[in-house]
Tab-separated table of C-alpha atoms and ligand atoms in Angstrom:
chain	number	residue	atom	x	y	z
A	1	MET	CA	-4.955	11.411	22.458
A	2	VAL	CA	-6.718	9.003	20.147
A	3	SER	CA	-5.078	5.622	19.681
A	4	ASN	CA	-3.331	4.491	16.516
A	5	ARG	CA	-5.292	3.587	13.433
A	6	LYS	CA	-4.002	1.766	10.384
A	7	LEU	CA	-4.059	3.880	7.246
A	8	LEU	CA	-2.904	2.805	3.804
A	9	ALA	CA	-2.134	5.616	1.362
A	10	LEU	CA	-2.082	4.859	-2.361
A	11	PRO	CA	-1.040	8.112	-4.076
A	12	GLY	CA	-1.135	6.590	-7.586
A	13	ASP	CA	-0.346	8.582	-10.711
A	14	GLY	CA	-0.258	12.118	-12.110
A	15	ILE	CA	-1.299	14.663	-9.495
A	16	GLY	CA	-2.120	11.832	-7.034
A	17	PRO	CA	1.245	11.964	-5.226
A	18	GLU	CA	1.221	15.792	-5.133
A	19	VAL	CA	-2.200	16.089	-3.516
A	20	MET	CA	-1.493	13.157	-1.185
A	21	GLN	CA	1.605	14.983	0.045
A	22	GLN	CA	-0.656	17.725	1.383
A	23	VAL	CA	-2.863	15.132	3.113
A	24	TYR	CA	0.265	13.780	4.820
A	25	ARG	CA	0.938	17.268	6.163
A	26	VAL	CA	-2.568	17.364	7.662
A	27	ILE	CA	-2.065	13.895	9.170
A	28	ASP	CA	1.237	15.111	10.605
A	29	TRP	CA	-0.511	18.195	12.012
A	30	PHE	CA	-3.064	16.010	13.826
A	31	ASP	CA	-0.218	13.918	15.181
A	32	ARG	CA	1.885	16.877	16.350
A	33	ARG	CA	-1.126	18.464	18.018
A	34	ARG	CA	-1.832	15.118	19.660
A	35	ILE	CA	-5.425	15.220	18.409
A	36	ALA	CA	-5.374	11.932	16.512
A	37	SER	CA	-2.583	9.680	15.357
A	38	PHE	CA	-2.426	7.232	12.503
A	39	GLU	CA	-0.144	4.394	11.605
A	40	LEU	CA	0.493	5.391	8.012
A	41	SER	CA	1.922	3.212	5.272
A	42	GLU	CA	2.213	3.884	1.562
A	43	ASP	CA	2.073	1.646	-1.492
A	44	LEU	CA	1.757	1.787	-5.268
A	45	VAL	CA	-1.389	1.552	-7.367
A	46	GLY	CA	-2.327	2.171	-11.002
A	47	GLY	CA	0.358	3.086	-13.517
A	48	ALA	CA	3.005	3.422	-10.793
A	49	ALA	CA	2.337	-0.185	-9.704
A	50	LEU	CA	2.294	-1.326	-13.311
A	51	ASP	CA	5.734	0.166	-13.926
A	52	ALA	CA	7.147	-1.358	-10.745
A	53	HIS	CA	5.400	-4.752	-10.617
A	54	GLY	CA	3.770	-5.306	-14.023
A	55	THR	CA	0.300	-5.165	-12.488
A	56	PRO	CA	-1.852	-2.157	-11.487
A	57	LEU	CA	-2.557	-3.751	-8.104
A	58	ALA	CA	-0.002	-6.112	-6.561
A	59	GLU	CA	-1.334	-8.908	-4.349
A	60	SER	CA	0.627	-7.537	-1.367
A	61	THR	CA	-0.997	-4.112	-1.861
A	62	LEU	CA	-4.440	-5.677	-1.945
A	63	GLN	CA	-3.672	-7.554	1.275
A	64	ALA	CA	-2.452	-4.335	2.912
A	65	ALA	CA	-5.679	-2.590	1.826
A	66	MET	CA	-7.786	-5.415	3.272
A	67	ALA	CA	-5.910	-5.167	6.575
A	68	ALA	CA	-6.082	-1.359	6.835
A	69	ASP	CA	-8.742	0.519	8.798
A	70	ALA	CA	-9.035	2.922	5.880
A	71	VAL	CA	-7.447	3.437	2.473
A	72	LEU	CA	-6.677	6.872	1.055
A	73	LEU	CA	-6.274	7.006	-2.714
A	74	GLY	CA	-4.905	9.789	-4.931
A	75	ALA	CA	-5.686	9.088	-8.582
A	76	VAL	CA	-4.733	6.575	-11.255
A	77	GLY	CA	-4.139	6.649	-14.990
A	78	GLY	CA	-2.423	8.755	-17.607
A	79	PRO	CA	-1.450	8.884	-21.283
A	80	LYS	CA	1.638	6.721	-20.687
A	81	TRP	CA	-0.610	3.684	-20.147
A	82	ASP	CA	-3.514	4.579	-22.482
A	83	ALA	CA	-2.557	2.098	-25.218
A	84	LEU	CA	-2.445	-0.919	-22.881
A	85	PRO	CA	-5.104	-3.636	-23.087
A	86	PHE	CA	-8.106	-3.067	-20.834
A	87	ALA	CA	-7.077	-5.714	-18.275
A	88	LEU	CA	-3.723	-4.017	-17.659
A	89	LYS	CA	-4.826	-0.392	-17.498
A	90	PRO	CA	-4.098	1.532	-14.289
A	91	GLU	CA	-7.856	1.987	-13.729
A	92	ARG	CA	-8.191	-1.801	-13.360
A	93	GLY	CA	-6.175	-1.540	-10.152
A	94	LEU	CA	-8.736	0.758	-8.609
A	95	LEU	CA	-11.706	-1.246	-9.886
A	96	ARG	CA	-10.218	-4.451	-8.465
A	97	LEU	CA	-9.581	-2.749	-5.130
A	98	ARG	CA	-13.203	-1.613	-4.926
A	99	LYS	CA	-14.443	-5.074	-5.895
A	100	GLU	CA	-12.198	-7.088	-3.562
A	101	MET	CA	-12.938	-4.777	-0.661
A	102	ALA	CA	-16.673	-5.124	-1.507
A	103	LEU	CA	-17.206	-1.375	-1.317
A	104	PHE	CA	-20.894	-1.310	-2.152
A	105	ALA	CA	-21.814	2.198	-1.004
A	106	ASN	CA	-20.349	5.257	-2.659
A	107	LEU	CA	-20.862	8.529	-0.816
A	108	ARG	CA	-20.525	11.753	-2.728
A	109	PRO	CA	-21.344	14.965	-0.919
A	110	ALA	CA	-22.250	18.080	-2.871
A	111	LEU	CA	-21.343	20.917	-0.576
A	112	VAL	CA	-21.141	24.521	-1.700
A	113	PHE	CA	-18.482	26.619	0.006
A	114	GLU	CA	-19.746	30.201	0.160
A	115	PRO	CA	-16.526	31.755	-1.251
A	116	LEU	CA	-16.815	29.519	-4.342
A	117	ILE	CA	-20.455	30.238	-5.029
A	118	GLY	CA	-19.519	32.030	-8.245
A	119	ALA	CA	-17.830	28.894	-9.620
A	120	SER	CA	-21.172	27.162	-10.204
A	121	THR	CA	-23.126	27.613	-13.417
A	122	LEU	CA	-26.277	27.906	-11.303
A	123	ARG	CA	-27.585	31.098	-9.745
A	124	PRO	CA	-26.206	31.776	-6.230
A	125	GLU	CA	-29.634	31.654	-4.564
A	126	VAL	CA	-30.220	28.137	-5.967
A	127	ILE	CA	-27.046	26.689	-4.451
A	128	ARG	CA	-26.183	28.881	-1.445
A	129	ASP	CA	-25.783	26.609	1.632
A	130	LEU	CA	-26.303	23.502	-0.500
A	131	ASP	CA	-25.327	20.369	1.421
A	132	LEU	CA	-26.580	17.104	0.000
A	133	MET	CA	-25.229	13.582	-0.068
A	134	ILE	CA	-25.645	11.034	-2.822
A	135	VAL	CA	-25.382	7.403	-1.769
A	136	ARG	CA	-24.810	5.302	-4.870
A	137	GLU	CA	-24.881	1.504	-4.921
A	138	LEU	CA	-21.477	0.595	-6.329
A	139	THR	CA	-21.100	-3.153	-6.834
A	140	GLY	CA	-24.381	-4.268	-8.415
A	141	GLY	CA	-26.905	-3.282	-11.048
A	142	VAL	CA	-26.458	-2.961	-14.766
A	143	TYR	CA	-22.655	-2.562	-14.673
A	144	PHE	CA	-22.269	-6.084	-13.293
A	145	GLY	CA	-25.505	-7.930	-14.198
A	146	GLU	CA	-25.471	-11.086	-16.360
A	147	PRO	CA	-26.079	-11.786	-19.160
A	148	ARG	CA	-23.963	-9.134	-20.780
A	149	GLY	CA	-22.070	-8.868	-24.045
A	150	ILE	CA	-22.303	-8.165	-27.757
A	151	GLU	CA	-23.473	-10.883	-30.110
A	152	THR	CA	-23.870	-11.126	-33.866
A	153	LEU	CA	-27.350	-12.113	-34.951
A	154	PRO	CA	-28.131	-14.523	-37.837
A	155	ASP	CA	-28.938	-11.592	-40.133
A	156	GLY	CA	-25.465	-10.117	-39.509
A	157	THR	CA	-26.642	-7.251	-37.291
A	158	ARG	CA	-25.373	-7.121	-33.711
A	159	ARG	CA	-27.023	-6.994	-30.317
A	160	GLY	CA	-25.561	-5.467	-27.146
A	161	VAL	CA	-26.929	-6.684	-23.798
A	162	ASN	CA	-26.583	-5.536	-20.213
A	163	THR	CA	-28.773	-6.643	-17.359
A	164	GLN	CA	-30.099	-4.454	-14.580
A	165	VAL	CA	-30.451	-6.722	-11.572
A	166	TYR	CA	-30.810	-6.145	-7.816
A	167	THR	CA	-31.535	-8.486	-4.930
A	168	THR	CA	-33.174	-7.651	-1.597
A	169	PRO	CA	-29.894	-7.835	0.419
A	170	GLU	CA	-28.113	-5.553	-2.051
A	171	ILE	CA	-30.832	-2.930	-1.716
A	172	ILE	CA	-31.130	-3.220	2.051
A	173	ARG	CA	-27.414	-2.867	2.814
A	174	VAL	CA	-27.040	0.323	0.781
A	175	GLY	CA	-30.398	1.569	2.057
A	176	ARG	CA	-29.124	1.180	5.620
A	177	VAL	CA	-26.074	3.311	4.827
A	178	ALA	CA	-28.384	6.041	3.494
A	179	PHE	CA	-30.740	5.956	6.491
A	180	GLU	CA	-27.879	5.910	8.995
A	181	LEU	CA	-26.302	8.901	7.276
A	182	ALA	CA	-29.602	10.763	7.239
A	183	ARG	CA	-29.857	10.270	11.002
A	184	LYS	CA	-26.635	12.265	11.364
A	185	ARG	CA	-27.922	14.966	8.995
A	186	SER	CA	-31.461	16.309	8.393
A	187	ARG	CA	-33.208	12.925	8.607
A	188	ARG	CA	-34.506	12.899	5.044
A	189	VAL	CA	-33.886	10.244	2.393
A	190	THR	CA	-35.029	10.408	-1.215
A	191	SER	CA	-34.927	6.968	-2.809
A	192	VAL	CA	-34.465	7.204	-6.554
A	193	GLU	CA	-35.262	4.623	-9.258
A	194	LYS	CA	-37.537	4.203	-12.260
A	195	ALA	CA	-40.280	2.052	-10.792
A	196	ASN	CA	-42.599	3.333	-13.507
A	197	VAL	CA	-40.787	1.362	-16.212
A	198	MET	CA	-38.389	-1.110	-14.524
A	199	GLU	CA	-39.154	-4.119	-12.308
A	200	SER	CA	-35.803	-3.697	-10.557
A	201	GLY	CA	-37.024	-0.195	-9.724
A	202	VAL	CA	-40.284	-1.560	-8.280
A	203	LEU	CA	-38.268	-3.913	-6.063
A	204	TRP	CA	-35.901	-1.090	-5.058
A	205	ARG	CA	-38.857	1.106	-4.018
A	206	GLU	CA	-40.642	-1.677	-2.109
A	207	GLU	CA	-37.518	-2.781	-0.231
A	208	MET	CA	-36.549	0.775	0.700
A	209	GLN	CA	-40.076	1.396	1.987
A	210	LYS	CA	-40.060	-1.851	4.019
A	211	LEU	CA	-36.646	-1.071	5.495
A	212	HIS	CA	-37.879	2.375	6.446
A	213	ASP	CA	-41.089	1.095	8.024
A	214	CYS	CA	-39.268	-1.579	10.040
A	215	GLU	CA	-36.151	0.279	11.211
A	216	TYR	CA	-36.046	3.944	10.260
A	217	LYS	CA	-39.432	5.517	10.957
A	218	ASP	CA	-37.634	8.526	12.452
A	219	VAL	CA	-36.289	9.375	8.982
A	220	ALA	CA	-38.573	10.884	6.348
A	221	LEU	CA	-38.511	8.729	3.206
A	222	SER	CA	-39.746	9.874	-0.186
A	223	HIS	CA	-39.468	8.232	-3.597
A	224	MET	CA	-38.598	9.906	-6.862
A	225	TYR	CA	-38.097	8.771	-10.447
A	226	ALA	CA	-34.513	9.199	-11.623
A	227	ASP	CA	-35.357	11.461	-14.562
A	228	ASN	CA	-37.324	13.775	-12.285
A	229	CYS	CA	-34.440	13.710	-9.778
A	230	ALA	CA	-32.011	14.900	-12.476
A	231	MET	CA	-34.361	17.769	-13.222
A	232	GLN	CA	-34.932	18.601	-9.532
A	233	LEU	CA	-31.180	18.623	-8.884
A	234	VAL	CA	-30.708	21.591	-11.165
A	235	ARG	CA	-34.099	23.197	-10.418
A	236	ASN	CA	-34.039	23.107	-6.623
A	237	PRO	CA	-31.157	21.022	-5.222
A	238	LYS	CA	-31.693	22.248	-1.664
A	239	GLN	CA	-34.849	20.113	-1.364
A	240	PHE	CA	-32.549	17.060	-0.926
A	241	ASP	CA	-30.685	15.785	2.094
A	242	VAL	CA	-29.637	12.180	1.294
A	243	ILE	CA	-30.342	10.643	-2.108
A	244	ALA	CA	-30.143	6.831	-2.252
A	245	THR	CA	-29.928	5.289	-5.664
A	246	ASP	CA	-28.564	2.432	-7.759
A	247	ASN	CA	-25.275	2.156	-9.609
A	248	LEU	CA	-26.325	3.521	-13.006
A	249	PHE	CA	-28.554	6.365	-11.830
A	250	GLY	CA	-26.071	7.178	-9.087
A	251	ASP	CA	-23.288	7.475	-11.626
A	252	LEU	CA	-25.227	10.097	-13.573
A	253	LEU	CA	-26.865	11.921	-10.675
A	254	SER	CA	-23.679	12.214	-8.618
A	255	ASP	CA	-21.825	13.850	-11.518
A	256	CYS	CA	-24.753	16.186	-11.992
A	257	ALA	CA	-24.837	17.051	-8.271
A	258	ALA	CA	-21.061	17.435	-8.199
A	259	MET	CA	-21.170	20.077	-10.860
A	260	LEU	CA	-23.645	22.144	-8.845
A	261	THR	CA	-20.604	23.052	-6.803
A	262	GLY	CA	-18.680	23.958	-9.947
A	263	SER	CA	-15.212	22.667	-9.124
A	264	LEU	CA	-13.749	19.210	-9.660
A	265	GLY	CA	-10.770	19.986	-7.446
A	266	MET	CA	-13.054	20.361	-4.402
A	267	LEU	CA	-15.005	17.084	-4.516
A	268	PRO	CA	-14.299	14.266	-2.060
A	269	SER	CA	-15.801	10.768	-1.966
A	270	ALA	CA	-16.009	7.720	0.255
A	271	SER	CA	-16.676	4.105	-0.676
A	272	LEU	CA	-17.807	1.881	2.168
A	273	GLY	CA	-18.133	-1.872	2.662
A	274	ALA	CA	-20.165	-3.850	5.157
A	275	VAL	CA	-19.594	-3.647	8.903
A	276	ASP	CA	-17.899	-6.873	10.048
A	277	GLN	CA	-18.294	-8.700	13.374
A	278	SER	CA	-15.685	-6.519	15.045
A	279	GLY	CA	-17.674	-3.429	14.062
A	280	ARG	CA	-15.063	-2.471	11.476
A	281	ARG	CA	-15.959	-1.507	7.922
A	282	LYS	CA	-13.658	-1.502	4.920
A	283	ALA	CA	-13.458	1.942	3.387
A	284	LEU	CA	-11.672	3.840	0.658
A	285	TYR	CA	-11.518	7.619	0.418
A	286	GLU	CA	-10.543	9.456	-2.739
A	287	PRO	CA	-11.074	12.706	-4.590
A	288	VAL	CA	-13.574	12.546	-7.439
A	289	HIS	CA	-11.062	13.956	-9.924
A	290	GLY	CA	-8.584	11.888	-11.945
A	291	SER	CA	-4.830	12.112	-12.341
A	292	ALA	CA	-4.968	15.389	-14.349
A	293	PRO	CA	-1.947	14.637	-16.567
A	294	ASP	CA	-2.139	18.154	-18.062
A	295	ILE	CA	-1.018	19.720	-14.766
A	296	ALA	CA	0.851	16.820	-13.123
A	297	GLY	CA	4.264	17.657	-11.672
A	298	LYS	CA	3.651	21.418	-11.829
A	299	ASP	CA	2.596	22.017	-8.220
A	300	MET	CA	-0.677	23.399	-9.575
A	301	ALA	CA	-3.264	20.820	-8.491
A	302	ASN	CA	-5.922	21.640	-5.935
A	303	PRO	CA	-5.314	19.367	-2.916
A	304	LEU	CA	-8.610	20.234	-1.205
A	305	ALA	CA	-10.654	17.333	-2.674
A	306	SER	CA	-8.106	14.929	-1.181
A	307	ILE	CA	-8.006	16.784	2.111
A	308	LEU	CA	-11.824	16.766	2.259
A	309	SER	CA	-11.725	13.003	1.515
A	310	PHE	CA	-9.448	12.688	4.539
A	311	ALA	CA	-12.086	14.592	6.558
A	312	MET	CA	-14.713	12.088	5.373
A	313	MET	CA	-12.414	9.325	6.589
A	314	LEU	CA	-12.219	10.922	10.025
A	315	ARG	CA	-16.006	11.067	10.175
A	316	TYR	CA	-17.032	7.739	8.646
A	317	SER	CA	-14.182	5.361	9.519
A	318	PHE	CA	-13.140	6.729	12.905
A	319	ASP	CA	-16.201	8.547	14.203
A	320	LEU	CA	-14.126	11.717	14.612
A	321	ALA	CA	-16.868	14.134	13.581
A	322	GLU	CA	-15.426	17.152	15.410
A	323	GLU	CA	-11.996	16.616	13.887
A	324	ALA	CA	-13.597	16.261	10.444
A	325	ALA	CA	-15.476	19.512	10.979
A	326	LEU	CA	-12.200	21.176	11.991
A	327	VAL	CA	-10.623	20.254	8.647
A	328	GLU	CA	-13.717	21.406	6.754
A	329	ARG	CA	-13.731	24.726	8.611
A	330	ALA	CA	-10.040	25.224	7.826
A	331	VAL	CA	-10.822	24.633	4.129
A	332	LEU	CA	-13.629	27.183	4.269
A	333	ASN	CA	-11.399	29.721	5.995
A	334	ALA	CA	-8.564	29.186	3.507
A	335	LEU	CA	-11.018	29.951	0.713
A	336	LYS	CA	-12.465	32.939	2.584
A	337	GLY	CA	-8.928	34.276	2.891
A	338	GLY	CA	-8.709	34.260	-0.910
A	339	ALA	CA	-6.368	31.290	-1.490
A	340	ARG	CA	-7.133	29.715	-4.868
A	341	THR	CA	-5.456	27.074	-6.973
A	342	SER	CA	-5.808	27.698	-10.702
A	343	ASP	CA	-8.945	25.556	-11.087
A	344	ILE	CA	-10.941	27.781	-8.712
A	345	MET	CA	-9.405	31.175	-9.523
A	346	GLN	CA	-11.721	34.168	-9.392
A	347	PRO	CA	-11.038	37.870	-9.836
A	348	GLY	CA	-9.598	39.425	-6.676
A	349	THR	CA	-8.217	36.185	-5.265
A	350	ALA	CA	-4.625	35.008	-4.922
A	351	ARG	CA	-3.361	32.152	-7.076
A	352	VAL	CA	-1.507	29.628	-4.942
A	353	SER	CA	0.347	26.408	-5.713
A	354	THR	CA	-0.536	22.979	-4.348
A	355	THR	CA	2.076	23.393	-1.633
A	356	GLU	CA	0.958	26.928	-0.778
A	357	MET	CA	-2.653	25.739	-0.451
A	358	GLY	CA	-1.309	23.155	2.007
A	359	ASP	CA	0.582	25.912	3.877
A	360	THR	CA	-2.584	28.027	4.059
A	361	LEU	CA	-4.648	25.126	5.324
A	362	LEU	CA	-2.160	24.333	8.095
A	363	ARG	CA	-2.165	27.991	9.142
A	364	GLU	CA	-5.968	27.926	9.312
A	365	LEU	CA	-5.864	24.695	11.334
A	366	ASP	CA	-3.407	26.371	13.722
A	367	LYS	CA	-5.798	29.296	14.168
A	368	LEU	CA	-8.751	27.002	14.865
A	369	ALA	CA	-7.028	24.561	17.199
B	1	LIG	P1	-9.242	14.548	-14.590
B	1	LIG	O1	-10.167	14.635	-13.440
B	1	LIG	O2	-7.918	13.954	-14.333
B	1	LIG	O3	-9.025	16.018	-15.215
B	1	LIG	C1	-10.068	16.778	-15.802
B	1	LIG	C2	-9.669	18.262	-15.795
B	1	LIG	O4	-9.770	18.778	-14.461
B	1	LIG	C3	-8.228	18.509	-16.228
B	1	LIG	O5	-8.166	19.699	-16.944
B	1	LIG	C4	-7.470	18.635	-14.928
B	1	LIG	O6	-6.327	19.456	-15.016
B	1	LIG	C5	-8.516	19.262	-14.008
B	1	LIG	N1	-8.339	18.803	-12.624
B	1	LIG	C6	-8.627	17.589	-12.130
B	1	LIG	N2	-8.311	17.541	-10.834
B	1	LIG	C7	-7.800	18.716	-10.514
B	1	LIG	C8	-7.280	19.266	-9.307
B	1	LIG	N3	-7.211	18.574	-8.161
B	1	LIG	N4	-6.823	20.544	-9.330
B	1	LIG	C9	-6.863	21.259	-10.455
B	1	LIG	N5	-7.361	20.812	-11.612
B	1	LIG	C10	-7.824	19.540	-11.644
B	1	LIG	O7	-10.001	13.715	-15.723
B	1	LIG	P2	-9.485	13.231	-17.158
B	1	LIG	O8	-8.605	14.272	-17.769
B	1	LIG	O9	-10.688	12.777	-17.859
B	1	LIG	O10	-8.611	11.934	-16.855
B	1	LIG	C11	-7.205	11.931	-16.712
B	1	LIG	C12	-6.750	10.531	-16.266
B	1	LIG	O11	-7.292	10.271	-14.965
B	1	LIG	C13	-7.241	9.410	-17.162
B	1	LIG	O12	-6.214	8.456	-17.276
B	1	LIG	C14	-8.425	8.848	-16.432
B	1	LIG	O13	-8.660	7.508	-16.743
B	1	LIG	C15	-7.983	9.025	-15.011
B	1	LIG	N6	-9.087	9.107	-14.025
B	1	LIG	C16	-8.854	8.505	-12.832
B	1	LIG	C17	-9.814	8.602	-11.828
B	1	LIG	C18	-9.507	7.987	-10.503
B	1	LIG	O14	-8.353	7.711	-10.214
B	1	LIG	N7	-10.487	7.800	-9.642
B	1	LIG	C19	-11.002	9.329	-12.051
B	1	LIG	C20	-11.180	9.946	-13.290
B	1	LIG	C21	-10.201	9.833	-14.265
């Protein structure tokens, strides 16, 4: 029996609480089976926190997140809060959480489950067995660089400015995450930038190469320009194992890679911080999808992205790789058995609710355990 670990769940808004409910059932299953136990607490974030406390992230919630071994998030936002000023929007709660926890590495796997191969817009042979991981730098680059802003010029026209900036430590820490991950996979990293036209890209390439040569010679490193990478992702995505890239390119490439799999309701993510002296790293796990207000409260949402995010947590925060694989196998088997929420419906499969998908998953876990 694995010892207790501190988990903070932030279900958030819209379908967040519904999908999180199914994650709780999986956590409970692990506990009942005495495979792994977690000390679970729950708090508010986003619009729910705004309604209760007047802020999308209360100080006490932030402190609880900082103290947790891992944070599980549902989703934030919705039409109810759309008209609010930017600083008060539910999304600010999540952005602040990521910033305060210094979650600089965003991991987004693109994994194709065989039963869902028809959901992709790409031909089956291009994506069959696809399993790649994008590691995106999350706290630097052009989204944060100074100077930034919009100014009016003397002639009355305006100028918008953002600054792409990276330092050696910022590149090295995210590079390390990519190399370490590759060591647990197929030992290949593709570092992506635009060194042909950007100095920050030249630095990125040089630092990644140095890091490789000093510490990760056992991993194969290649470099690719971001525009070519976008093209290669749809031409031949199986050439990639781990892609390491900056904030801006990662934003675009991870959405592109995500859609290779064809289904938003299936995509998990992890955001990791630095390892501290006690060997602990702050981490937040969440589905890629948003709060889906159009289906919220209808027991229709696909909980699998959240459940797969929980599996990532097992693997990356608690080193429970076998347990993570167990959850992933149960997901695959549930899909093989024909269970489909509305977002992944195909002819000949059975439409199930959020709760029924949870039921199916637990049955599959029972069979595997
Ligand atoms: P969305 O991801 O919420 O929904 C897009 C479409 O996909 C909708 O049709 C929705 O019904 C469907 N969908 C999403 N997740 C699903 C699931 N698990 N199962 C079945 N169908 C699913 O994106 P959106 O509509 O652009 O945004 C809605 C709200 O969510 C906005 O307020 C937005 O700001 C917020 N948002 C939050 C996050 C986050 O919390 N990380 C991410 C994206 C958007």
